Each structure stands twice: as C-alpha cells, then as structure tokens.
mmCIF file with all atom_site columns, C-alpha atoms in Angstrom:
data_model
loop_
_atom_site.group_PDB
_atom_site.id
_atom_site.type_symbol
_atom_site.label_atom_id
_atom_site.label_alt_id
_atom_site.label_comp_id
_atom_site.label_asym_id
_atom_site.label_entity_id
_atom_site.label_seq_id
_atom_site.pdbx_PDB_ins_code
_atom_site.Cartn_x
_atom_site.Cartn_y
_atom_site.Cartn_z
_atom_site.occupancy
_atom_site.B_iso_or_equiv
_atom_site.pdbx_formal_charge
_atom_site.auth_seq_id
_atom_site.auth_comp_id
_atom_site.auth_asym_id
_atom_site.auth_atom_id
_atom_site.pdbx_PDB_model_num
ATOM 1   C CA . MET A 1 1   ? 121.623 1.039   -7.894 1.00 0.00 ? 1366 MET A CA 1
ATOM 2   C CA . ASP A 1 2   ? 121.311 4.309   -5.951 1.00 0.00 ? 1367 ASP A CA 1
ATOM 3   C CA . VAL A 1 3   ? 118.234 4.021   -3.774 1.00 0.00 ? 1368 VAL A CA 1
ATOM 4   C CA . TYR A 1 4   ? 118.078 7.811   -3.350 1.00 0.00 ? 1369 TYR A CA 1
ATOM 5   C CA . LYS A 1 5   ? 117.575 8.714   -7.025 1.00 0.00 ? 1370 LYS A CA 1
ATOM 6   C CA . ASN A 1 6   ? 113.822 8.363   -6.908 1.00 0.00 ? 1371 ASN A CA 1
ATOM 7   C CA . VAL A 1 7   ? 113.427 10.715  -3.951 1.00 0.00 ? 1372 VAL A CA 1
ATOM 8   C CA . SER A 1 8   ? 111.841 14.038  -4.871 1.00 0.00 ? 1373 SER A CA 1
ATOM 9   C CA . GLU A 1 9   ? 114.304 16.979  -4.660 1.00 0.00 ? 1374 GLU A CA 1
ATOM 10  C CA . LYS A 1 10  ? 111.596 19.223  -3.303 1.00 0.00 ? 1375 LYS A CA 1
ATOM 11  C CA . LEU A 1 11  ? 110.994 16.830  -0.411 1.00 0.00 ? 1376 LEU A CA 1
ATOM 12  C CA . TRP A 1 12  ? 114.642 16.822  0.550  1.00 0.00 ? 1377 TRP A CA 1
ATOM 13  C CA . ASP A 1 13  ? 114.895 20.614  0.237  1.00 0.00 ? 1378 ASP A CA 1
ATOM 14  C CA . GLU A 1 14  ? 112.039 21.053  2.696  1.00 0.00 ? 1379 GLU A CA 1
ATOM 15  C CA . ALA A 1 15  ? 113.616 18.570  5.107  1.00 0.00 ? 1380 ALA A CA 1
ATOM 16  C CA . GLU A 1 16  ? 117.051 20.288  4.894  1.00 0.00 ? 1381 GLU A CA 1
ATOM 17  C CA . VAL A 1 17  ? 115.592 23.711  5.621  1.00 0.00 ? 1382 VAL A CA 1
ATOM 18  C CA . SER A 1 18  ? 113.434 22.541  8.520  1.00 0.00 ? 1383 SER A CA 1
ATOM 19  C CA . LEU A 1 19  ? 116.378 20.715  10.163 1.00 0.00 ? 1384 LEU A CA 1
ATOM 20  C CA . GLY A 1 20  ? 119.008 23.394  9.427  1.00 0.00 ? 1385 GLY A CA 1
ATOM 21  C CA . LEU A 1 21  ? 121.217 21.062  7.317  1.00 0.00 ? 1386 LEU A CA 1
ATOM 22  C CA . LYS A 1 22  ? 121.016 22.950  4.019  1.00 0.00 ? 1387 LYS A CA 1
ATOM 23  C CA . GLU A 1 23  ? 124.654 24.118  4.001  1.00 0.00 ? 1388 GLU A CA 1
ATOM 24  C CA . GLU A 1 24  ? 126.116 20.698  4.854  1.00 0.00 ? 1389 GLU A CA 1
ATOM 25  C CA . THR A 1 25  ? 124.083 18.554  2.450  1.00 0.00 ? 1390 THR A CA 1
ATOM 26  C CA . GLU A 1 26  ? 123.868 20.917  -0.553 1.00 0.00 ? 1391 GLU A CA 1
ATOM 27  C CA . GLY A 1 27  ? 120.767 19.132  -1.787 1.00 0.00 ? 1392 GLY A CA 1
ATOM 28  C CA . ASN A 1 28  ? 122.403 15.677  -1.834 1.00 0.00 ? 1393 ASN A CA 1
ATOM 29  C CA . PRO A 1 29  ? 120.178 13.050  -0.132 1.00 0.00 ? 1394 PRO A CA 1
ATOM 30  C CA . ARG A 1 30  ? 123.138 10.887  0.854  1.00 0.00 ? 1395 ARG A CA 1
ATOM 31  C CA . ARG A 1 31  ? 124.884 13.804  2.575  1.00 0.00 ? 1396 ARG A CA 1
ATOM 32  C CA . PHE A 1 32  ? 121.618 14.673  4.243  1.00 0.00 ? 1397 PHE A CA 1
ATOM 33  C CA . VAL A 1 33  ? 121.477 11.257  5.866  1.00 0.00 ? 1398 VAL A CA 1
ATOM 34  C CA . GLU A 1 34  ? 125.103 11.438  6.957  1.00 0.00 ? 1399 GLU A CA 1
ATOM 35  C CA . ALA A 1 35  ? 124.658 14.941  8.389  1.00 0.00 ? 1400 ALA A CA 1
ATOM 36  C CA . PHE A 1 36  ? 121.494 13.939  10.195 1.00 0.00 ? 1401 PHE A CA 1
ATOM 37  C CA . LEU A 1 37  ? 123.263 11.020  11.876 1.00 0.00 ? 1402 LEU A CA 1
ATOM 38  C CA . ASP A 1 38  ? 126.226 13.231  12.855 1.00 0.00 ? 1403 ASP A CA 1
ATOM 39  C CA . HIS A 1 39  ? 124.108 15.931  14.488 1.00 0.00 ? 1404 HIS A CA 1
ATOM 40  C CA . TYR A 1 40  ? 121.624 13.694  16.293 1.00 0.00 ? 1405 TYR A CA 1
ATOM 41  C CA . ASP A 1 41  ? 122.521 10.993  18.688 1.00 0.00 ? 1406 ASP A CA 1
ATOM 42  C CA . GLU A 1 42  ? 120.216 8.054   18.109 1.00 0.00 ? 1407 GLU A CA 1
ATOM 43  C CA . GLN A 1 43  ? 120.088 7.094   21.769 1.00 0.00 ? 1408 GLN A CA 1
ATOM 44  C CA . ASP A 1 44  ? 119.023 10.600  22.816 1.00 0.00 ? 1409 ASP A CA 1
ATOM 45  C CA . ASN A 1 45  ? 116.217 11.032  20.342 1.00 0.00 ? 1410 ASN A CA 1
ATOM 46  C CA . ILE A 1 46  ? 114.629 7.613   20.207 1.00 0.00 ? 1411 ILE A CA 1
ATOM 47  C CA . HIS A 1 47  ? 112.450 6.619   23.111 1.00 0.00 ? 1412 HIS A CA 1
ATOM 48  C CA . TYR A 1 48  ? 111.786 2.986   23.774 1.00 0.00 ? 1413 TYR A CA 1
ATOM 49  C CA . GLN A 1 49  ? 108.632 1.632   25.294 1.00 0.00 ? 1414 GLN A CA 1
ATOM 50  C CA . SER A 1 50  ? 107.811 -1.963  26.079 1.00 0.00 ? 1415 SER A CA 1
ATOM 51  C CA . LEU A 1 51  ? 104.470 -3.138  24.833 1.00 0.00 ? 1416 LEU A CA 1
ATOM 52  C CA . ILE A 1 52  ? 102.819 -6.403  25.745 1.00 0.00 ? 1417 ILE A CA 1
ATOM 53  C CA . MET A 1 53  ? 101.020 -7.724  22.726 1.00 0.00 ? 1418 MET A CA 1
ATOM 54  C CA . GLU A 1 54  ? 97.953  -9.637  23.873 1.00 0.00 ? 1419 GLU A CA 1
ATOM 55  C CA . PRO A 1 55  ? 94.750  -10.454 22.082 1.00 0.00 ? 1420 PRO A CA 1
ATOM 56  C CA . ILE A 1 56  ? 91.975  -8.042  22.839 1.00 0.00 ? 1421 ILE A CA 1
ATOM 57  C CA . GLN A 1 57  ? 89.514  -9.699  25.121 1.00 0.00 ? 1422 GLN A CA 1
ATOM 58  C CA . LYS A 1 58  ? 85.958  -8.774  24.495 1.00 0.00 ? 1423 LYS A CA 1
ATOM 59  C CA . SER A 1 59  ? 84.037  -7.941  27.579 1.00 0.00 ? 1424 SER A CA 1
ATOM 60  C CA . ALA A 1 60  ? 81.611  -10.704 28.394 1.00 0.00 ? 1425 ALA A CA 1
ATOM 61  C CA . LYS A 1 61  ? 78.072  -9.670  27.692 1.00 0.00 ? 1426 LYS A CA 1
ATOM 62  C CA . GLN A 1 62  ? 75.877  -9.866  30.662 1.00 0.00 ? 1427 GLN A CA 1
ATOM 63  C CA . SER A 1 63  ? 73.314  -12.481 29.889 1.00 0.00 ? 1428 SER A CA 1
ATOM 64  C CA . GLU A 1 64  ? 69.810  -11.221 30.207 1.00 0.00 ? 1429 GLU A CA 1
ATOM 65  C CA . PRO A 1 65  ? 67.730  -13.137 32.702 1.00 0.00 ? 1430 PRO A CA 1
ATOM 66  C CA . ALA A 1 66  ? 65.411  -15.605 31.033 1.00 0.00 ? 1431 ALA A CA 1
ATOM 67  C CA . PRO A 1 67  ? 61.766  -14.626 31.205 1.00 0.00 ? 1432 PRO A CA 1
ATOM 68  C CA . HIS A 1 68  ? 59.928  -16.349 33.977 1.00 0.00 ? 1433 HIS A CA 1
ATOM 69  C CA . ARG A 1 69  ? 57.815  -19.171 32.658 1.00 0.00 ? 1434 ARG A CA 1
ATOM 70  C CA . PRO A 1 70  ? 55.275  -20.848 34.862 1.00 0.00 ? 1435 PRO A CA 1
ATOM 71  C CA . LYS A 1 71  ? 55.767  -24.563 35.384 1.00 0.00 ? 1436 LYS A CA 1
ATOM 72  C CA . PRO A 1 72  ? 53.246  -26.800 33.647 1.00 0.00 ? 1437 PRO A CA 1
ATOM 73  C CA . LEU A 1 73  ? 50.624  -28.378 35.830 1.00 0.00 ? 1438 LEU A CA 1
ATOM 74  C CA . THR A 1 74  ? 51.131  -31.949 36.932 1.00 0.00 ? 1439 THR A CA 1
ATOM 75  C CA . SER A 1 75  ? 48.498  -34.589 36.205 1.00 0.00 ? 1440 SER A CA 1
ATOM 76  C CA . ARG A 1 76  ? 47.460  -34.496 39.866 1.00 0.00 ? 1441 ARG A CA 1
ATOM 77  C CA . GLN A 1 77  ? 46.995  -30.723 39.752 1.00 0.00 ? 1442 GLN A CA 1
ATOM 78  C CA . ARG A 1 78  ? 44.999  -30.919 36.522 1.00 0.00 ? 1443 ARG A CA 1
ATOM 79  C CA . LYS A 1 79  ? 42.788  -33.579 38.045 1.00 0.00 ? 1444 LYS A CA 1
ATOM 80  C CA . LYS A 1 80  ? 42.296  -31.515 41.206 1.00 0.00 ? 1445 LYS A CA 1
ATOM 81  C CA . ILE A 1 81  ? 41.066  -28.440 39.356 1.00 0.00 ? 1446 ILE A CA 1
ATOM 82  C CA . GLY A 1 82  ? 38.972  -30.519 36.954 1.00 0.00 ? 1447 GLY A CA 1
ATOM 83  C CA . TRP A 1 83  ? 41.006  -29.589 33.892 1.00 0.00 ? 1448 TRP A CA 1
ATOM 84  C CA . HIS A 1 84  ? 39.413  -32.266 31.693 1.00 0.00 ? 1449 HIS A CA 1
ATOM 85  C CA . MET A 1 85  ? 36.058  -32.430 33.391 1.00 0.00 ? 1450 MET A CA 1
ATOM 86  C CA . LEU A 1 86  ? 32.966  -31.575 31.361 1.00 0.00 ? 1451 LEU A CA 1
ATOM 87  C CA . SER A 1 87  ? 30.095  -29.650 32.815 1.00 0.00 ? 1452 SER A CA 1
ATOM 88  C CA . LYS A 1 88  ? 26.571  -31.027 32.577 1.00 0.00 ? 1453 LYS A CA 1
ATOM 89  C CA . LYS A 1 89  ? 25.802  -28.673 29.694 1.00 0.00 ? 1454 LYS A CA 1
ATOM 90  C CA . GLU A 1 90  ? 28.811  -30.007 27.767 1.00 0.00 ? 1455 GLU A CA 1
ATOM 91  C CA . GLN A 1 91  ? 27.872  -33.667 28.236 1.00 0.00 ? 1456 GLN A CA 1
ATOM 92  C CA . LYS A 1 92  ? 25.696  -33.811 25.115 1.00 0.00 ? 1457 LYS A CA 1
ATOM 93  C CA . TYR A 1 93  ? 26.348  -36.439 22.455 1.00 0.00 ? 1458 TYR A CA 1
ATOM 94  C CA . SER A 1 94  ? 24.979  -34.142 19.753 1.00 0.00 ? 1459 SER A CA 1
ATOM 95  C CA . LEU A 1 95  ? 27.670  -31.548 20.509 1.00 0.00 ? 1460 LEU A CA 1
ATOM 96  C CA . TYR A 1 96  ? 30.396  -33.972 19.434 1.00 0.00 ? 1461 TYR A CA 1
ATOM 97  C CA . GLU A 1 97  ? 28.865  -35.351 16.250 1.00 0.00 ? 1462 GLU A CA 1
ATOM 98  C CA . PRO A 1 98  ? 30.555  -32.568 14.208 1.00 0.00 ? 1463 PRO A CA 1
ATOM 99  C CA . LEU A 1 99  ? 33.842  -33.640 15.816 1.00 0.00 ? 1464 LEU A CA 1
ATOM 100 C CA . HIS A 1 100 ? 33.234  -37.157 14.503 1.00 0.00 ? 1465 HIS A CA 1
ATOM 101 C CA . GLU A 1 101 ? 32.638  -35.765 10.995 1.00 0.00 ? 1466 GLU A CA 1
ATOM 102 C CA . LEU A 1 102 ? 35.916  -33.864 11.182 1.00 0.00 ? 1467 LEU A CA 1
ATOM 103 C CA . TRP A 1 103 ? 37.683  -37.043 12.287 1.00 0.00 ? 1468 TRP A CA 1
ATOM 104 C CA . ILE A 1 104 ? 36.347  -38.926 9.253  1.00 0.00 ? 1469 ILE A CA 1
ATOM 105 C CA . GLY A 1 105 ? 37.820  -36.233 6.988  1.00 0.00 ? 1470 GLY A CA 1
ATOM 106 C CA . TYR A 1 106 ? 41.126  -36.465 8.855  1.00 0.00 ? 1471 TYR A CA 1
ATOM 107 C CA . ILE A 1 107 ? 41.226  -40.267 8.456  1.00 0.00 ? 1472 ILE A CA 1
ATOM 108 C CA . ASN A 1 108 ? 40.423  -39.967 4.762  1.00 0.00 ? 1473 ASN A CA 1
ATOM 109 C CA . GLU A 1 109 ? 43.454  -37.678 4.332  1.00 0.00 ? 1474 GLU A CA 1
ATOM 110 C CA . LEU A 1 110 ? 45.635  -39.973 6.455  1.00 0.00 ? 1475 LEU A CA 1
ATOM 111 C CA . LEU A 1 111 ? 44.761  -43.287 4.829  1.00 0.00 ? 1476 LEU A CA 1
ATOM 112 C CA . LYS A 1 112 ? 43.960  -42.133 1.283  1.00 0.00 ? 1477 LYS A CA 1
ATOM 113 C CA . PRO A 1 113 ? 42.389  -45.529 0.547  1.00 0.00 ? 1478 PRO A CA 1
ATOM 114 C CA . THR A 1 114 ? 42.105  -46.839 -3.013 1.00 0.00 ? 1479 THR A CA 1
ATOM 115 C CA . SER A 1 115 ? 40.792  -50.052 -4.542 1.00 0.00 ? 1480 SER A CA 1
ATOM 116 C CA . ASN A 1 116 ? 44.359  -51.395 -4.502 1.00 0.00 ? 1481 ASN A CA 1
ATOM 117 C CA . SER A 1 117 ? 45.159  -50.387 -0.910 1.00 0.00 ? 1482 SER A CA 1
ATOM 118 C CA . LYS A 1 118 ? 46.616  -53.151 1.257  1.00 0.00 ? 1483 LYS A CA 1
ATOM 119 C CA . THR A 1 119 ? 44.780  -53.675 4.517  1.00 0.00 ? 1484 THR A CA 1
ATOM 120 C CA . THR A 1 120 ? 48.054  -54.220 6.394  1.00 0.00 ? 1485 THR A CA 1
ATOM 121 C CA . LEU A 1 121 ? 49.307  -50.793 5.289  1.00 0.00 ? 1486 LEU A CA 1
ATOM 122 C CA . LEU A 1 122 ? 46.034  -49.162 6.283  1.00 0.00 ? 1487 LEU A CA 1
ATOM 123 C CA . ALA A 1 123 ? 46.208  -50.884 9.678  1.00 0.00 ? 1488 ALA A CA 1
ATOM 124 C CA . GLN A 1 124 ? 49.733  -49.583 10.264 1.00 0.00 ? 1489 GLN A CA 1
ATOM 125 C CA . LYS A 1 125 ? 48.615  -46.032 9.530  1.00 0.00 ? 1490 LYS A CA 1
ATOM 126 C CA . MET A 1 126 ? 45.559  -46.427 11.733 1.00 0.00 ? 1491 MET A CA 1
ATOM 127 C CA . LEU A 1 127 ? 47.690  -47.470 14.716 1.00 0.00 ? 1492 LEU A CA 1
ATOM 128 C CA . LYS A 1 128 ? 49.437  -44.081 14.527 1.00 0.00 ? 1493 LYS A CA 1
ATOM 129 C CA . ALA A 1 129 ? 46.244  -42.068 14.036 1.00 0.00 ? 1494 ALA A CA 1
ATOM 130 C CA . ASP A 1 130 ? 44.682  -39.650 16.496 1.00 0.00 ? 1495 ASP A CA 1
ATOM 131 C CA . PHE A 1 131 ? 41.437  -41.135 17.822 1.00 0.00 ? 1496 PHE A CA 1
ATOM 132 C CA . HIS A 1 132 ? 39.849  -37.980 19.219 1.00 0.00 ? 1497 HIS A CA 1
ATOM 133 C CA . GLY A 1 133 ? 36.477  -37.937 17.459 1.00 0.00 ? 1498 GLY A CA 1
ATOM 134 C CA . CYS A 1 134 ? 36.477  -41.631 16.534 1.00 0.00 ? 1499 CYS A CA 1
ATOM 135 C CA . LYS A 1 135 ? 33.309  -43.613 17.242 1.00 0.00 ? 1500 LYS A CA 1
ATOM 136 C CA . LEU A 1 136 ? 34.581  -46.663 19.133 1.00 0.00 ? 1501 LEU A CA 1
ATOM 137 C CA . LYS A 1 137 ? 32.766  -49.776 20.293 1.00 0.00 ? 1502 LYS A CA 1
ATOM 138 C CA . VAL A 1 138 ? 33.990  -52.225 22.916 1.00 0.00 ? 1503 VAL A CA 1
ATOM 139 C CA . SER A 1 139 ? 33.675  -55.684 21.364 1.00 0.00 ? 1504 SER A CA 1
ATOM 140 C CA . ARG A 1 140 ? 35.583  -57.737 23.957 1.00 0.00 ? 1505 ARG A CA 1
ATOM 141 C CA . SER A 1 141 ? 37.024  -57.117 27.383 1.00 0.00 ? 1506 SER A CA 1
ATOM 142 C CA . ARG A 1 142 ? 37.880  -58.864 30.624 1.00 0.00 ? 1507 ARG A CA 1
ATOM 143 C CA . CYS A 1 143 ? 35.635  -56.272 32.262 1.00 0.00 ? 1508 CYS A CA 1
ATOM 144 C CA . ALA A 1 144 ? 32.214  -57.542 31.236 1.00 0.00 ? 1509 ALA A CA 1
ATOM 145 C CA . SER A 1 145 ? 30.445  -54.302 32.222 1.00 0.00 ? 1510 SER A CA 1
ATOM 146 C CA . VAL A 1 146 ? 32.064  -52.327 29.367 1.00 0.00 ? 1511 VAL A CA 1
ATOM 147 C CA . VAL A 1 147 ? 31.402  -54.830 26.565 1.00 0.00 ? 1512 VAL A CA 1
ATOM 148 C CA . GLY A 1 148 ? 29.025  -53.327 24.009 1.00 0.00 ? 1513 GLY A CA 1
ATOM 149 C CA . LEU A 1 149 ? 29.600  -49.718 25.055 1.00 0.00 ? 1514 LEU A CA 1
ATOM 150 C CA . GLU A 1 150 ? 29.957  -47.317 22.159 1.00 0.00 ? 1515 GLU A CA 1
ATOM 151 C CA . GLY A 1 151 ? 30.668  -43.616 21.869 1.00 0.00 ? 1516 GLY A CA 1
ATOM 152 C CA . ILE A 1 152 ? 32.762  -40.783 20.447 1.00 0.00 ? 1517 ILE A CA 1
ATOM 153 C CA . VAL A 1 153 ? 36.272  -40.452 21.861 1.00 0.00 ? 1518 VAL A CA 1
ATOM 154 C CA . LEU A 1 154 ? 36.653  -37.219 23.834 1.00 0.00 ? 1519 LEU A CA 1
ATOM 155 C CA . GLN A 1 155 ? 40.020  -37.912 25.381 1.00 0.00 ? 1520 GLN A CA 1
ATOM 156 C CA . GLU A 1 156 ? 42.774  -40.488 25.017 1.00 0.00 ? 1521 GLU A CA 1
ATOM 157 C CA . THR A 1 157 ? 45.408  -41.089 27.652 1.00 0.00 ? 1522 THR A CA 1
ATOM 158 C CA . GLN A 1 158 ? 48.136  -43.675 27.842 1.00 0.00 ? 1523 GLN A CA 1
ATOM 159 C CA . ASN A 1 159 ? 45.873  -46.232 29.464 1.00 0.00 ? 1524 ASN A CA 1
ATOM 160 C CA . THR A 1 160 ? 42.284  -45.205 28.709 1.00 0.00 ? 1525 THR A CA 1
ATOM 161 C CA . PHE A 1 161 ? 39.752  -43.879 26.221 1.00 0.00 ? 1526 PHE A CA 1
ATOM 162 C CA . LYS A 1 162 ? 37.137  -41.457 27.516 1.00 0.00 ? 1527 LYS A CA 1
ATOM 163 C CA . ILE A 1 163 ? 34.017  -41.656 25.365 1.00 0.00 ? 1528 ILE A CA 1
ATOM 164 C CA . ILE A 1 164 ? 30.569  -40.101 25.378 1.00 0.00 ? 1529 ILE A CA 1
ATOM 165 C CA . GLY A 1 165 ? 27.654  -42.349 24.483 1.00 0.00 ? 1530 GLY A CA 1
ATOM 166 C CA . ILE A 1 166 ? 24.381  -41.606 22.779 1.00 0.00 ? 1531 ILE A CA 1
ATOM 167 C CA . ASP A 1 167 ? 22.825  -41.519 26.267 1.00 0.00 ? 1532 ASP A CA 1
ATOM 168 C CA . ASP A 1 168 ? 24.996  -38.423 27.021 1.00 0.00 ? 1533 ASP A CA 1
ATOM 169 C CA . ARG A 1 169 ? 27.048  -40.298 29.605 1.00 0.00 ? 1534 ARG A CA 1
ATOM 170 C CA . VAL A 1 170 ? 30.827  -39.973 29.708 1.00 0.00 ? 1535 VAL A CA 1
ATOM 171 C CA . ARG A 1 171 ? 32.648  -43.223 30.434 1.00 0.00 ? 1536 ARG A CA 1
ATOM 172 C CA . THR A 1 172 ? 36.310  -44.121 30.858 1.00 0.00 ? 1537 THR A CA 1
ATOM 173 C CA . ILE A 1 173 ? 37.296  -47.382 29.152 1.00 0.00 ? 1538 ILE A CA 1
ATOM 174 C CA . PRO A 1 174 ? 40.649  -49.019 30.019 1.00 0.00 ? 1539 PRO A CA 1
ATOM 175 C CA . LYS A 1 175 ? 42.774  -50.078 27.052 1.00 0.00 ? 1540 LYS A CA 1
ATOM 176 C CA . THR A 1 176 ? 44.347  -53.056 28.711 1.00 0.00 ? 1541 THR A CA 1
ATOM 177 C CA . HIS A 1 177 ? 42.652  -56.421 27.975 1.00 0.00 ? 1542 HIS A CA 1
ATOM 178 C CA . THR A 1 178 ? 40.102  -54.651 25.746 1.00 0.00 ? 1543 THR A CA 1
ATOM 179 C CA . VAL A 1 179 ? 39.321  -54.955 22.031 1.00 0.00 ? 1544 VAL A CA 1
ATOM 180 C CA . PHE A 1 180 ? 37.746  -52.031 20.185 1.00 0.00 ? 1545 PHE A CA 1
ATOM 181 C CA . THR A 1 181 ? 36.123  -51.951 16.759 1.00 0.00 ? 1546 THR A CA 1
ATOM 182 C CA . PHE A 1 182 ? 35.005  -49.121 14.489 1.00 0.00 ? 1547 PHE A CA 1
ATOM 183 C CA . THR A 1 183 ? 33.992  -48.671 10.865 1.00 0.00 ? 1548 THR A CA 1
ATOM 184 C CA . VAL A 1 184 ? 35.195  -45.835 8.654  1.00 0.00 ? 1549 VAL A CA 1
ATOM 185 C CA . LEU A 1 185 ? 35.314  -45.310 4.870  1.00 0.00 ? 1550 LEU A CA 1
ATOM 186 C CA . GLY A 1 186 ? 33.876  -48.789 4.312  1.00 0.00 ? 1551 GLY A CA 1
ATOM 187 C CA . TYR A 1 187 ? 36.592  -50.530 6.352  1.00 0.00 ? 1552 TYR A CA 1
ATOM 188 C CA . LYS A 1 188 ? 36.036  -52.238 9.676  1.00 0.00 ? 1553 LYS A CA 1
ATOM 189 C CA . PHE A 1 189 ? 39.008  -52.016 12.001 1.00 0.00 ? 1554 PHE A CA 1
ATOM 190 C CA . THR A 1 190 ? 39.726  -53.995 15.136 1.00 0.00 ? 1555 THR A CA 1
ATOM 191 C CA . ILE A 1 191 ? 42.271  -52.541 17.514 1.00 0.00 ? 1556 ILE A CA 1
ATOM 192 C CA . TYR A 1 192 ? 43.722  -54.205 20.563 1.00 0.00 ? 1557 TYR A CA 1
ATOM 193 C CA . GLY A 1 193 ? 44.101  -51.828 23.475 1.00 0.00 ? 1558 GLY A CA 1
ATOM 194 C CA . GLN A 1 194 ? 47.123  -53.764 24.705 1.00 0.00 ? 1559 GLN A CA 1
ATOM 195 C CA . ASN A 1 195 ? 49.012  -52.546 21.631 1.00 0.00 ? 1560 ASN A CA 1
ATOM 196 C CA . MET A 1 196 ? 48.037  -48.925 22.151 1.00 0.00 ? 1561 MET A CA 1
ATOM 197 C CA . MET A 1 197 ? 49.285  -48.289 25.677 1.00 0.00 ? 1562 MET A CA 1
ATOM 198 C CA . TYR A 1 198 ? 50.836  -44.985 24.622 1.00 0.00 ? 1563 TYR A CA 1
ATOM 199 C CA . ARG A 1 199 ? 49.737  -41.409 24.398 1.00 0.00 ? 1564 ARG A CA 1
ATOM 200 C CA . SER A 1 200 ? 48.512  -40.404 20.946 1.00 0.00 ? 1565 SER A CA 1
ATOM 201 C CA . SER A 1 201 ? 51.475  -38.032 20.479 1.00 0.00 ? 1566 SER A CA 1
ATOM 202 C CA . ASP A 1 202 ? 53.960  -40.835 21.307 1.00 0.00 ? 1567 ASP A CA 1
ATOM 203 C CA . ARG A 1 203 ? 52.136  -43.433 19.228 1.00 0.00 ? 1568 ARG A CA 1
ATOM 204 C CA . SER A 1 204 ? 52.357  -41.343 16.052 1.00 0.00 ? 1569 SER A CA 1
ATOM 205 C CA . ALA A 1 205 ? 56.161  -41.656 16.050 1.00 0.00 ? 1570 ALA A CA 1
ATOM 206 C CA . ARG A 1 206 ? 56.326  -45.304 17.149 1.00 0.00 ? 1571 ARG A CA 1
ATOM 207 C CA . LYS A 1 207 ? 57.234  -48.153 14.809 1.00 0.00 ? 1572 LYS A CA 1
ATOM 208 C CA . TYR A 1 208 ? 55.086  -51.256 15.079 1.00 0.00 ? 1573 TYR A CA 1
ATOM 209 C CA . LYS A 1 209 ? 56.009  -54.800 14.164 1.00 0.00 ? 1574 LYS A CA 1
ATOM 210 C CA . ASP A 1 210 ? 53.941  -56.666 11.625 1.00 0.00 ? 1575 ASP A CA 1
ATOM 211 C CA . LYS A 1 211 ? 53.046  -59.303 14.205 1.00 0.00 ? 1576 LYS A CA 1
ATOM 212 C CA . LEU A 1 212 ? 51.108  -57.506 16.914 1.00 0.00 ? 1577 LEU A CA 1
ATOM 213 C CA . PHE A 1 213 ? 50.429  -58.839 20.388 1.00 0.00 ? 1578 PHE A CA 1
ATOM 214 C CA . LYS A 1 214 ? 46.739  -59.777 20.447 1.00 0.00 ? 1579 LYS A CA 1
ATOM 215 C CA . GLU A 1 215 ? 46.302  -61.707 23.664 1.00 0.00 ? 1580 GLU A CA 1
ATOM 216 C CA . ILE A 1 216 ? 43.391  -60.730 25.939 1.00 0.00 ? 1581 ILE A CA 1
#
C-alpha cells in the first residue's frame, strides 16, 4: 500500500515550489522526499536541545496569618473581676421566677412524660439536664447549716450550685455529701450531689450506670 496516495497534489506542488524541487520531483511525492533528503543534510538542519522533564511545582502559597484571638479568661481572672457576681439590684428572687418557668418548659420538652413513662428513664434524662432555673431544696447534707435551704439555681459549677432564695440572698451549696430534691410536672426527684460532680455541659454527654453511688 502506497502511503503517499492520499496526500493532496496541491499540497505537494506548493511544497515543491517553495523548496525549489519542482524540476527534480515532477509532482511525485516519493521523489520529493528523496530529493529533499539529497539536498539537505539532516545533521545541519536539525538542532538538538536537551530538556529535563520535571513535574511543575506549584509555588507554595503564603499562608495568611491567623487573626489574633484573645485568650479566654481563666477562672481566677473571672473571679477577680467579678464575672459571675450579681449586683445588689440583681439579687431579687422575683427577677428569676420567669427563668424558673422557662426551665419547667425545657424539662417538659426533655422528659416528655406520659402515663406509661418509666421513672428510671426519666431519672436518667434528668441527670443530664441543665439545672439553671431549677428550684432546688437541700434535704440532707453533712453541712447542717445548708439543710432546708431552697432557691432557684443561678449558676452550676463542677462542685457547687449557686441559688437565690426567697429572701433575696445568694448562697453557694456544695454538691459533695449533699442530697437535693425538687418537684416538677408532678414528679418528685431526689438527686445526689456526689453523682453530679461535673459541669452541666460535660454531664449532658456522660453515660450513667443504673446503680448510682448514693452514699453521704
């Protein structure tokens, strides 16, 4: 099979004229190739260049400096500036009664109690609840001076409840060796502070065993 048959005659004519090989090739592609090789020395007309083939490396983007973020205050710094301290005007029991009403609505959504609800299941949910706004009462404690105190929870830490009583006094009650009770949605709950020695955010994700430690 002649590989030159499919080449356009017009193309070869233009190439013959431009290279001055018209008389020697007479329009024959094969003669054109032979004449071209005779008149041009391959070594003189082909230039060699060494190329190193390497992957293109993208220029590393200059990382933008992270925005400056102030460090959070430590517990000592918060205590020093009175972060959680209430002014005299804010130490009013009546101001926090709406908070208690909101907490009751929150507990109703959390527990969703029915006539067939198991008390053990409700207790498990209550252990993970947020107690800000709960009306707690100290029923038993090794510290006799806090027994019988009752109030709305304003703040919960890992080791204490801070409550405000009907006498507008803010008191800090330790959890350890203390039993608290409260009534909500017709249920009376008893919680043992020893089992709640966690922050409310940590307690919500904690798994509790069915048999809780209840020693005072």
